[in-house]
């Protein structure tokens, strides 16, 4: 099955980033959100991002105009009928995603593939609420989508080989580097990343080194572009705790308990960059 038109639900950070990646690669996009204002803001974000690429000589004005012309903004699910693949990119909330996925499932043709851009919610569980569990899959893009090469393609228990092959080929067509993952809490990247961040907080709490030296050690010793504590501030300390809590609940293994210092900082409202104070001050 060839994918020529992609529907995207959500015009926020992830949705408009996915829309940009698709449009620049020559795919038509229908980007849907609940209000005209949200849709317009999403398209404006894409335009601004493309303008920055022109300044860096990575795109011509003609290529920008062609990419923007491929994006149709809408508030109507009916407009998804032209798509061969619909990607749900709403907030990381199970009930909201289920509501959206059921709406998509009711409108698009039976052969259309539905994907969820989720970083933590079970693809098997989401697939089960549709009438096409074999044509449901996870596509976990990384932020900022236009810059990050990785896409985690998550197979639910029911996902067919044909669905996986079509989505894998589409990710390659976007210029991405997909990895295939079985359905499990946190998939691959966050499963490894968030416990590493959590361990950095244990090291900090034990007073083994200063935050600056912990981050310098991981940058210089493990070739990471950013240290785990600075990364936690970027992700949001509350998000890190929430993810660890999911792992603890799903795996029932005490190695996933959130560091008490991390929880204490969240309780104090020190959530990282978004509040101006986390491990570091901003």
Coordinates of N, CA and C in Angstrom, one line a residue, residues 1-7 22 26-29 70 82-85 170:
X1 N 0.9 -1.2 0.0 CA 0.0 0.0 0.0 C 0.9 1.2 0.0
X2 N 0.7 2.1 -1.0 CA 1.5 3.3 -1.0 C 0.8 4.5 -0.3
X3 N 1.6 5.2 0.5 CA 1.0 6.3 1.3 C 1.3 7.6 0.6
X4 N 0.3 8.3 0.2 CA 0.5 9.6 -0.5 C -0.1 10.8 0.3
X5 N -1.1 10.5 1.1 CA -1.7 11.5 2.0 C -1.7 11.0 3.4
X6 N -1.2 11.9 4.3 CA -1.2 11.6 5.7 C -2.1 12.5 6.5
X7 N -3.0 11.9 7.3 CA -3.8 12.7 8.2 C -3.1 12.8 9.6
X22 N 6.5 15.4 6.7 CA 5.8 14.8 5.6 C 5.7 15.7 4.4
X26 N 7.3 15.5 0.3 CA 6.4 15.4 -0.9 C 5.1 14.8 -0.6
X27 N 4.8 14.4 0.6 CA 3.4 13.9 1.0 C 2.4 15.0 1.2
X28 N 1.2 14.7 0.8 CA 0.1 15.6 1.2 C -0.3 15.4 2.6
X29 N -0.7 16.5 3.3 CA -1.0 16.4 4.8 C -2.4 17.0 5.0
X70 N 1.2 21.8 0.4 CA 0.7 20.4 0.6 C 0.0 20.2 1.9
X82 N -9.3 11.3 2.5 CA -8.3 11.1 1.4 C -7.0 10.5 1.9
X83 N -6.9 10.2 3.2 CA -5.6 9.7 3.7 C -5.5 8.2 3.7
X84 N -4.2 7.7 3.5 CA -4.0 6.3 3.6 C -3.4 5.9 5.0
X85 N -2.9 7.0 5.7 CA -2.4 6.8 7.0 C -2.8 8.0 7.9
X170 N 7.4 4.2 4.9 CA 7.0 5.7 4.9 C 8.0 6.5 5.8

